[in-house]
XYZ file of N, CA and C in Angstrom:
741
model
N 40.592 173.963 148.913
C 41.577 173.105 148.253
C 42.022 172.020 149.218
N 42.099 170.795 148.738
C 42.491 169.679 149.582
C 43.976 169.738 149.904
N 44.312 169.400 151.158
C 45.717 169.358 151.570
C 46.211 167.934 151.709
N 45.426 166.956 151.218
C 45.792 165.551 151.345
C 47.050 165.265 150.544
N 47.905 164.391 151.042
C 49.115 164.042 150.290
C 48.764 163.319 149.016
N 49.594 163.405 148.008
C 49.290 162.746 146.740
C 49.213 161.247 146.896
N 48.183 160.646 146.335
C 48.027 159.197 146.364
C 48.718 158.589 145.173
N 48.660 157.265 145.014
C 49.389 156.607 143.933
C 48.869 156.943 142.555
N 47.632 157.479 142.457
C 47.070 157.791 141.151
C 47.221 159.265 140.798
N 47.943 160.024 141.652
C 48.092 161.439 141.396
C 49.498 161.734 140.914
N 49.709 162.906 140.367
C 50.998 163.264 139.790
C 52.034 163.450 140.895
N 53.007 162.579 140.944
C 54.100 162.689 141.908
C 55.404 162.412 141.183
N 56.512 162.927 141.725
C 57.816 162.669 141.142
C 58.292 161.290 141.591
N 58.697 160.450 140.646
C 59.203 159.124 140.974
C 60.600 158.985 140.387
N 61.435 158.132 140.950
C 62.812 158.009 140.465
C 62.924 157.588 139.004
N 61.936 156.827 138.522
C 61.992 156.294 137.164
C 61.160 157.091 136.169
N 60.495 158.130 136.649
C 59.646 158.913 135.766
C 58.269 158.327 135.562
N 57.976 157.211 136.227
C 56.647 156.605 136.155
C 55.639 157.478 136.896
N 54.371 157.257 136.604
C 53.339 157.868 137.434
C 53.349 157.167 138.792
N 52.768 157.818 139.776
C 52.689 157.200 141.091
C 51.950 155.879 141.051
N 50.902 155.815 140.243
C 50.115 154.589 140.133
C 50.940 153.475 139.487
N 51.663 153.812 138.423
C 52.486 152.799 137.747
C 53.577 152.281 138.684
N 54.179 153.170 139.446
C 55.217 152.753 140.388
C 54.642 151.819 141.448
N 53.489 152.167 141.980
C 52.863 151.327 143.005
C 52.544 149.949 142.453
N 51.996 149.898 141.254
C 51.660 148.610 140.645
C 52.912 147.773 140.401
N 53.975 148.397 139.902
C 55.203 147.663 139.636
C 55.835 147.168 140.945
N 55.814 148.024 141.962
C 56.389 147.634 143.257
C 55.641 146.445 143.850
N 54.319 146.478 143.766
C 53.528 145.383 144.347
C 53.676 144.103 143.538
N 53.820 144.217 142.230
C 54.059 143.032 141.406
C 55.432 142.441 141.730
N 56.412 143.296 141.893
C 57.751 142.843 142.266
C 57.711 142.091 143.589
N 57.024 142.656 144.546
C 56.923 142.022 145.866
C 56.225 140.667 145.779
N 55.156 140.578 144.994
C 54.444 139.297 144.872
C 55.349 138.213 144.302
N 56.127 138.569 143.289
C 57.024 137.584 142.676
C 58.135 137.163 143.643
N 58.655 138.115 144.382
C 59.698 137.784 145.352
C 59.145 136.943 146.502
N 57.915 137.223 146.906
C 57.293 136.435 147.971
C 57.091 134.992 147.527
N 56.833 134.793 146.235
C 56.721 133.432 145.702
C 58.084 132.741 145.701
N 59.139 133.503 145.438
C 60.488 132.927 145.430
C 60.933 132.560 146.851
N 60.516 133.367 147.832
C 60.965 133.159 149.212
C 59.766 132.985 150.154
N 59.041 131.890 150.026
C 57.855 131.692 150.875
C 58.200 131.530 152.356
N 59.468 131.190 152.642
C 59.890 131.000 154.031
C 60.611 132.221 154.591
N 60.513 133.357 153.919
C 61.201 134.560 154.393
C 60.756 134.902 155.810
N 61.726 135.149 156.672
C 61.453 135.392 158.085
C 62.677 136.064 158.696
N 62.554 136.454 159.956
C 63.711 136.922 160.709
C 64.650 135.738 160.918
N 65.913 135.884 160.564
C 66.850 134.771 160.669
C 67.648 134.784 161.974
N 67.270 135.652 162.883
C 67.825 135.617 164.232
C 66.977 134.679 165.078
N 67.614 133.852 165.884
C 66.885 132.940 166.767
C 66.507 133.674 168.057
N 65.242 133.587 168.434
C 64.799 134.252 169.659
C 63.534 133.595 170.174
N 63.271 133.779 171.453
C 62.079 133.197 172.077
C 61.141 134.254 172.629
N 61.611 135.491 172.774
C 60.777 136.551 173.345
C 61.342 137.910 172.928
N 60.636 139.003 173.221
C 61.104 140.328 172.799
C 62.492 140.689 173.334
N 62.798 140.314 174.555
C 64.123 140.592 175.122
C 65.210 139.923 174.289
N 65.027 138.660 173.966
C 66.035 137.951 173.194
C 66.198 138.549 171.799
N 65.097 138.928 171.166
C 65.199 139.512 169.828
C 65.894 140.866 169.886
N 65.590 141.665 170.893
C 66.220 142.974 171.022
C 67.727 142.821 171.190
N 68.140 141.939 172.070
C 69.569 141.715 172.302
C 70.237 141.170 171.040
N 69.616 140.203 170.401
C 70.195 139.614 169.192
C 70.330 140.645 168.077
N 69.361 141.520 167.958
C 69.406 142.540 166.910
C 70.527 143.532 167.163
N 70.725 143.908 168.412
C 71.846 144.792 168.752
C 73.167 144.107 168.407
N 73.282 142.820 168.695
C 74.505 142.083 168.395
C 74.736 141.906 166.892
N 73.674 141.993 166.095
C 73.780 141.699 164.666
C 74.441 142.808 163.861
N 74.709 143.945 164.494
C 75.345 145.054 163.770
C 76.720 144.623 163.257
N 76.962 144.828 161.971
C 78.245 144.579 161.323
C 78.726 143.131 161.485
N 77.783 142.213 161.520
C 78.120 140.797 161.504
C 76.956 140.051 160.895
N 77.020 138.726 160.880
C 75.958 137.932 160.270
C 75.025 137.358 161.333
N 73.817 137.057 160.920
C 72.869 136.420 161.831
C 73.391 135.054 162.274
N 74.114 134.383 161.393
C 74.665 133.072 161.740
C 75.599 133.183 162.940
N 76.454 134.177 162.933
C 77.375 134.360 164.053
C 76.635 134.750 165.334
N 75.627 135.590 165.191
C 74.841 135.966 166.371
C 74.151 134.741 166.953
N 73.553 133.931 166.090
C 72.867 132.720 166.561
C 73.836 131.734 167.206
N 75.112 131.874 166.894
C 76.092 130.991 167.495
C 76.431 131.345 168.938
N 76.211 132.611 169.319
C 76.561 133.036 170.680
C 75.355 133.235 171.593
N 74.190 133.503 171.014
C 73.046 133.835 171.872
C 72.562 132.685 172.762
N 72.655 131.413 172.370
C 72.241 130.374 173.318
C 73.014 130.443 174.636
N 74.316 130.662 174.547
C 75.128 130.791 175.760
C 74.778 132.069 176.511
N 74.622 133.157 175.772
C 74.308 134.443 176.400
C 72.977 134.395 177.141
N 71.952 133.821 176.516
C 70.624 133.809 177.138
C 70.519 132.767 178.257
N 71.311 131.723 178.167
C 71.329 130.760 179.267
C 71.929 131.406 180.520
N 72.937 132.255 180.307
C 73.607 132.925 181.429
C 72.816 134.143 181.897
N 72.204 134.855 180.982
C 71.459 136.086 181.298
C 70.085 136.016 180.630
N 69.122 135.356 181.260
C 67.831 135.094 180.609
C 66.880 136.284 180.546
N 67.218 137.376 181.207
C 66.330 138.533 181.183
C 67.144 139.805 181.389
N 66.458 140.944 181.279
C 67.148 142.232 181.371
C 67.792 142.447 182.736
N 67.148 141.984 183.782
C 67.695 142.196 185.131
C 69.024 141.459 185.308
N 69.094 140.234 184.852
C 70.342 139.494 184.994
C 71.439 140.071 184.105
N 71.075 140.543 182.938
C 72.067 141.139 182.043
C 72.565 142.469 182.601
N 71.674 143.243 183.193
C 72.073 144.528 183.764
C 73.088 144.349 184.890
N 73.022 143.221 185.564
C 73.936 142.948 186.686
C 75.136 142.107 186.267
N 75.295 141.884 184.981
C 76.335 140.978 184.482
C 77.735 141.553 184.654
N 78.698 140.662 184.743
C 80.100 141.040 184.728
C 80.506 141.361 183.290
N 81.062 142.535 183.093
C 81.400 142.983 181.740
C 82.329 142.001 181.024
N 83.343 141.511 181.715
C 84.310 140.611 181.090
C 83.643 139.321 180.631
N 82.668 138.836 181.399
C 81.983 137.606 181.020
C 81.151 137.814 179.753
N 80.461 138.950 179.688
C 79.658 139.246 178.496
C 80.568 139.410 177.278
N 81.661 140.114 177.446
C 82.598 140.315 176.340
C 83.105 138.984 175.797
N 83.402 138.064 176.693
C 83.916 136.764 176.265
C 82.885 135.995 175.448
N 81.620 136.138 175.812
C 80.558 135.419 175.106
C 80.317 136.011 173.722
N 80.252 137.340 173.638
C 79.848 137.991 172.378
C 81.038 138.299 171.473
N 82.234 137.980 171.884
C 83.430 138.311 171.105
C 83.361 137.842 169.646
N 82.821 136.647 169.353
C 82.778 136.206 167.953
C 81.960 137.097 167.021
N 81.110 137.974 167.564
C 80.285 138.837 166.718
C 81.017 140.099 166.278
N 82.232 140.322 166.810
C 82.987 141.506 166.441
C 82.567 142.730 167.239
N 83.479 143.692 167.348
C 83.209 144.930 168.089
C 82.621 144.612 169.467
N 83.181 143.579 170.106
C 82.545 143.019 171.295
C 82.563 143.966 172.492
N 83.562 144.824 172.582
C 83.580 145.763 173.706
C 82.467 146.792 173.574
N 82.310 147.339 172.377
C 81.247 148.320 172.148
C 79.869 147.671 172.289
N 79.741 146.440 171.791
C 78.450 145.755 171.888
C 78.125 145.403 173.333
N 79.127 145.003 174.093
C 78.898 144.717 175.506
C 78.441 145.980 176.232
N 79.090 147.086 175.937
C 78.701 148.357 176.548
C 77.250 148.689 176.220
N 76.862 148.499 174.947
C 75.483 148.781 174.533
C 74.495 147.866 175.249
N 74.836 146.575 175.354
C 73.921 145.623 175.991
C 73.731 145.925 177.474
N 74.808 146.263 178.163
C 74.697 146.543 179.588
C 73.887 147.814 179.837
N 74.118 148.839 179.029
C 73.346 150.079 179.165
C 71.878 149.842 178.791
N 71.654 149.064 177.749
C 70.300 148.746 177.315
C 69.540 148.005 178.413
N 70.169 146.998 178.978
C 69.518 146.210 180.030
C 69.222 147.073 181.249
N 70.169 147.918 181.633
C 69.966 148.783 182.792
C 68.799 149.742 182.558
N 68.711 150.265 181.339
C 67.618 151.194 181.013
C 66.274 150.473 181.013
N 66.250 149.248 180.512
C 65.009 148.469 180.533
C 64.538 148.250 181.969
N 65.479 147.948 182.854
C 65.125 147.713 184.254
C 64.659 148.995 184.913
N 65.389 150.077 184.693
C 65.097 151.337 185.363
C 63.811 151.989 184.870
N 63.578 151.946 183.571
C 62.465 152.710 183.004
C 61.256 151.860 182.637
N 61.465 150.554 182.381
C 60.362 149.718 181.904
C 60.203 148.437 182.723
N 60.717 148.448 183.948
C 60.586 147.305 184.857
C 61.099 146.013 184.232
N 62.127 146.140 183.398
C 62.739 144.967 182.803
C 62.020 144.391 181.598
N 60.962 145.062 181.146
C 60.151 144.563 180.031
C 60.408 145.385 178.775
N 60.568 144.744 177.656
C 60.769 145.447 176.390
C 59.466 146.134 175.992
N 59.484 147.439 175.781
C 58.254 148.138 175.400
C 57.796 147.765 174.001
N 56.507 147.861 173.766
C 55.937 147.479 172.487
C 55.553 148.647 171.605
N 56.196 149.795 171.828
C 55.929 150.974 170.992
C 57.245 151.518 170.462
N 57.235 151.926 169.203
C 58.452 152.416 168.572
C 58.971 153.652 169.292
N 58.086 154.529 169.703
C 58.526 155.765 170.344
C 59.247 155.499 171.658
N 58.949 154.375 172.296
C 59.672 153.990 173.509
C 60.961 153.253 173.173
N 60.900 152.360 172.208
C 62.075 151.571 171.840
C 63.245 152.446 171.411
N 62.963 153.483 170.628
C 64.062 154.302 170.103
C 64.692 155.189 171.168
N 64.126 155.226 172.367
C 64.765 155.973 173.457
C 65.781 155.117 174.205
N 65.837 153.827 173.900
C 66.768 152.924 174.571
C 68.169 153.051 173.972
N 69.204 152.893 174.778
C 70.580 153.000 174.266
C 70.848 152.007 173.134
N 71.376 152.506 172.031
C 71.744 151.651 170.913
C 70.597 151.165 170.058
N 69.396 151.683 170.290
C 68.223 151.235 169.533
C 67.720 152.367 168.642
N 67.713 152.136 167.333
C 67.155 153.093 166.387
C 65.900 152.534 165.753
N 65.419 153.184 164.727
C 64.181 152.749 164.082
C 64.325 151.369 163.454
N 65.507 151.072 162.888
C 65.695 149.762 162.267
C 65.515 148.653 163.298
N 66.234 148.745 164.396
C 66.113 147.740 165.452
C 64.710 147.729 166.021
N 64.139 148.915 166.233
C 62.786 148.997 166.775
C 61.762 148.315 165.903
N 61.875 148.513 164.597
C 60.918 147.886 163.686
C 61.097 146.375 163.614
N 62.338 145.894 163.748
C 62.556 144.448 163.809
C 61.823 143.860 165.007
N 62.015 144.474 166.171
C 61.398 143.967 167.400
C 59.880 144.058 167.328
N 59.365 145.182 166.865
C 57.917 145.336 166.780
C 57.307 144.323 165.819
N 57.920 144.188 164.650
C 57.346 143.316 163.639
C 57.378 141.847 163.997
N 58.490 141.403 164.595
C 58.662 139.967 164.820
C 58.349 139.510 166.232
N 58.398 140.410 167.201
C 58.090 140.019 168.578
C 56.712 140.479 169.027
N 56.201 141.555 168.394
C 54.919 142.101 168.809
C 53.864 142.080 167.705
N 54.239 141.639 166.513
C 53.315 141.591 165.376
C 52.761 142.966 165.038
N 53.585 143.983 165.201
C 53.229 145.351 164.820
C 53.961 145.670 163.519
N 53.270 145.935 162.414
C 53.925 146.115 161.120
C 54.965 147.231 161.128
N 56.078 146.968 160.484
C 57.124 147.968 160.355
C 58.056 147.607 159.219
N 58.687 148.600 158.617
C 59.645 148.384 157.543
C 61.047 148.536 158.102
N 61.845 147.489 157.976
C 63.208 147.486 158.484
C 64.152 147.885 157.363
N 64.709 149.076 157.443
C 65.599 149.552 156.384
C 67.039 149.245 156.775
N 67.463 148.017 156.480
C 68.867 147.673 156.669
C 69.600 147.896 155.350
N 70.854 147.462 155.272
C 71.612 147.720 154.047
C 71.009 147.015 152.835
N 70.451 145.815 153.039
C 69.845 145.079 151.927
C 68.599 145.794 151.414
N 67.715 146.166 152.321
C 66.468 146.830 151.917
C 66.773 148.151 151.227
N 67.677 148.943 151.798
C 68.022 150.219 151.168
C 68.575 150.034 149.767
N 69.453 149.053 149.599
C 70.043 148.795 148.288
C 68.994 148.353 147.279
N 68.141 147.430 147.670
C 67.163 146.887 146.731
C 66.120 147.909 146.313
N 65.593 148.671 147.249
C 64.520 149.594 146.863
C 65.044 150.699 145.953
N 66.334 151.034 146.084
C 66.901 152.007 145.147
C 67.160 151.358 143.789
N 67.627 150.108 143.782
C 67.811 149.417 142.496
C 66.484 149.213 141.789
N 65.454 148.923 142.547
C 64.126 148.733 141.957
C 63.504 150.045 141.502
N 64.095 151.168 141.894
C 63.531 152.465 141.539
C 62.297 152.817 142.338
N 62.141 152.212 143.513
C 60.988 152.550 144.354
C 61.179 153.894 145.032
N 62.426 154.246 145.276
C 62.765 155.536 145.860
C 64.213 155.837 145.534
N 64.558 157.113 145.534
C 65.951 157.523 145.365
C 66.535 158.000 146.687
N 65.747 157.945 147.741
C 66.185 158.431 149.041
C 67.329 157.582 149.591
N 68.233 158.218 150.311
C 69.339 157.533 150.978
C 69.112 157.453 152.485
N 68.456 158.444 153.041
C 68.198 158.466 154.483
C 67.230 157.340 154.845
N 67.586 156.479 155.805
C 66.742 155.327 156.132
C 65.309 155.687 156.528
N 65.128 156.772 157.247
C 63.774 157.158 157.659
C 62.955 157.561 156.441
N 63.564 158.306 155.525
C 62.854 158.704 154.307
C 62.569 157.490 153.429
N 63.499 156.544 153.390
C 63.263 155.304 152.648
C 62.083 154.560 153.253
N 62.070 154.461 154.563
C 60.984 153.767 155.262
C 59.631 154.355 154.890
N 59.533 155.665 154.904
C 58.247 156.307 154.598
C 57.887 156.180 153.116
N 58.884 156.310 152.244
C 58.615 156.221 150.808
C 58.140 154.829 150.423
N 58.802 153.800 150.942
C 58.416 152.428 150.623
C 57.093 152.078 151.299
N 56.907 152.542 152.514
C 55.654 152.272 153.215
C 54.441 152.806 152.475
N 54.621 153.900 151.748
C 53.507 154.483 151.006
C 53.081 153.628 149.820
N 53.919 152.688 149.397
C 53.613 151.856 148.234
C 52.850 150.588 148.582
N 52.812 150.230 149.867
C 52.248 148.944 150.275
C 51.284 149.096 151.447
N 50.298 148.192 151.533
C 49.428 148.199 152.711
C 50.258 147.955 153.976
N 49.888 148.595 155.046
C 50.650 148.493 156.290
C 50.804 147.051 156.758
N 49.787 146.240 156.539
C 49.842 144.856 157.010
C 50.955 144.060 156.347
N 51.474 144.540 155.205
C 52.515 143.820 154.471
C 53.926 144.249 154.868
N 54.060 145.293 155.652
C 55.376 145.894 155.869
C 56.415 144.929 156.436
N 56.050 144.166 157.456
C 57.034 143.285 158.085
C 57.471 142.183 157.132
N 56.497 141.527 156.492
C 56.868 140.457 155.548
C 57.622 141.019 154.352
N 57.242 142.189 153.881
C 57.974 142.836 152.794
C 59.452 142.982 153.159
N 59.715 143.422 154.369
C 61.103 143.591 154.815
C 61.854 142.270 154.763
N 61.237 141.202 155.258
C 61.895 139.902 155.259
C 62.168 139.409 153.838
N 61.206 139.586 152.954
C 61.364 139.137 151.569
C 62.508 139.893 150.889
N 62.566 141.198 151.100
C 63.640 141.986 150.498
C 65.006 141.590 151.066
N 65.066 141.356 152.367
C 66.335 140.951 152.985
C 66.782 139.591 152.448
N 65.845 138.655 152.322
C 66.183 137.345 151.741
C 66.741 137.518 150.331
N 66.083 138.336 149.524
C 66.529 138.526 148.137
C 67.901 139.204 148.103
N 68.111 140.155 148.989
C 69.399 140.839 149.034
C 70.532 139.933 149.462
N 70.242 139.010 150.375
C 71.279 138.094 150.853
C 71.563 136.964 149.877
N 70.576 136.587 149.101
C 70.705 135.396 148.279
C 70.927 135.680 146.799
N 70.366 136.756 146.282
C 70.419 136.993 144.837
C 70.923 138.385 144.461
N 70.324 139.411 145.010
C 70.654 140.794 144.617
C 71.775 141.328 145.499
N 72.974 140.750 145.334
C 74.112 141.075 146.178
C 74.588 142.511 145.938
N 75.293 143.033 146.929
C 75.838 144.382 146.789
C 76.817 144.444 145.627
N 77.655 143.397 145.519
C 78.595 143.314 144.408
C 78.187 142.156 143.501
N 78.124 142.424 142.225
C 77.782 141.412 141.223
C 76.477 140.677 141.535
N 75.364 141.371 141.537
C 74.075 140.699 141.735
C 73.791 139.713 140.614
N 73.024 138.684 140.948
C 72.729 137.618 139.985
C 71.525 137.994 139.127
N 71.700 138.997 138.282
C 70.584 139.512 137.483
C 69.956 138.438 136.594
N 70.774 137.571 136.033
C 70.264 136.558 135.123
C 69.476 135.455 135.790
N 69.479 135.420 137.122
C 68.712 134.420 137.867
C 67.662 135.073 138.760
N 67.347 136.308 138.455
C 66.427 137.077 139.298
C 64.993 136.953 138.798
N 64.038 136.640 139.679
C 62.649 136.476 139.246
C 61.956 137.783 138.879
N 62.572 138.915 139.212
C 61.932 140.197 138.901
C 62.776 141.018 137.929
N 63.620 140.343 137.158
C 64.525 141.044 136.247
C 63.782 141.972 135.291
N 62.655 141.507 134.774
C 61.950 142.323 133.777
C 61.262 143.528 134.385
N 61.133 143.550 135.702
C 60.510 144.680 136.386
C 61.538 145.628 136.990
N 62.826 145.281 136.851
C 63.875 146.026 137.546
C 64.607 146.974 136.607
N 64.577 148.272 136.885
C 65.290 149.223 136.020
C 66.809 149.112 136.126
N 67.301 148.360 137.108
C 68.743 148.194 137.280
C 69.247 146.869 136.707
N 68.405 146.166 135.971
C 68.833 144.902 135.359
C 70.088 145.137 134.529
N 71.079 144.292 134.705
C 72.336 144.446 134.000
C 73.442 144.983 134.894
N 73.091 145.361 136.114
C 74.106 145.802 137.071
C 75.073 144.673 137.388
N 74.534 143.454 137.393
C 75.346 142.281 137.681
C 75.338 141.290 136.530
N 75.688 140.043 136.816
C 75.793 138.982 135.813
C 74.425 138.676 135.190
N 74.341 138.730 133.857
C 73.063 138.473 133.185
C 72.989 137.086 132.551
N 74.113 136.435 132.340
C 74.075 135.086 131.789
C 73.381 134.161 132.786
N 72.320 133.456 132.379
C 71.543 132.652 133.330
C 72.358 131.621 134.096
N 73.247 130.919 133.412
C 74.025 129.873 134.080
C 75.019 130.465 135.075
N 75.724 131.503 134.630
C 76.699 132.114 135.535
C 76.003 132.823 136.693
N 74.847 133.417 136.411
C 74.103 134.088 137.478
C 73.583 133.089 138.500
N 73.104 131.934 138.027
C 72.585 130.912 138.935
C 73.657 130.449 139.912
N 74.913 130.447 139.456
C 76.013 130.022 140.322
C 76.280 131.031 141.438
N 75.790 132.250 141.260
C 75.988 133.288 142.282
C 74.920 133.265 143.368
N 73.815 132.597 143.088
C 72.704 132.585 144.038
C 73.053 131.732 145.243
N 72.804 132.252 146.425
C 73.062 131.529 147.664
C 71.751 130.924 148.168
N 71.841 129.766 148.733
C 70.643 129.122 149.285
C 70.442 129.446 150.754
N 71.480 130.006 151.388
C 71.390 130.374 152.798
C 72.399 131.478 153.049
N 72.182 132.281 154.090
C 73.151 133.343 154.401
C 74.489 132.762 154.812
N 75.537 133.507 154.562
C 76.868 133.059 154.931
C 77.134 133.274 156.406
N 78.008 132.449 156.957
C 78.373 132.582 158.347
C 79.412 133.664 158.559
């Protein structure tokens, strides 16, 4: 008897009661339509190398990318690499990152992160998830961001937007980010994972909001089992759509 996991054409339990094959087809069609809506979907954090992206991603917790991008030019000019950041004066770092919120905790994370990079990886950001998640303040979400955008290693970033959308789409009912990552990853070719994450994040920030999503202006409304959660009138829904993330 085969012990292989069920594929998309085999009988599996899905949140919507669809067959595995039907769910996979609907998920991929949804993604194609969203990719057409957001052809410029990308990481919205400004960075020049893996170190900068790692630091920016840590700073992005509980704030916006716009605010992070507002402080990182000063931060990276003062501390251009892990070694300089590890030796930084705490008060100076706190003053720079204060606009991102929770600046004392974030400063603590950055200093510990930089010190660990210097001590264990000679100041270089590792290019493997199993190494990244051993760093202070770095989990799978941050690790997958860095791998996907700095190292071109496919990964699914399960942030609040991605988690919300994949449950609304009925791709998974899982709440745990790791389980969500694996469930969604099974629906798409690995090469699509990073871009899929960006497309979903763009849609979550611009149209499928946590509160009052713009259902009537959504390009995948007919494929979404949660249609009607938000505003369905086309004109009123269009007014809810954002063209860029908020600061």
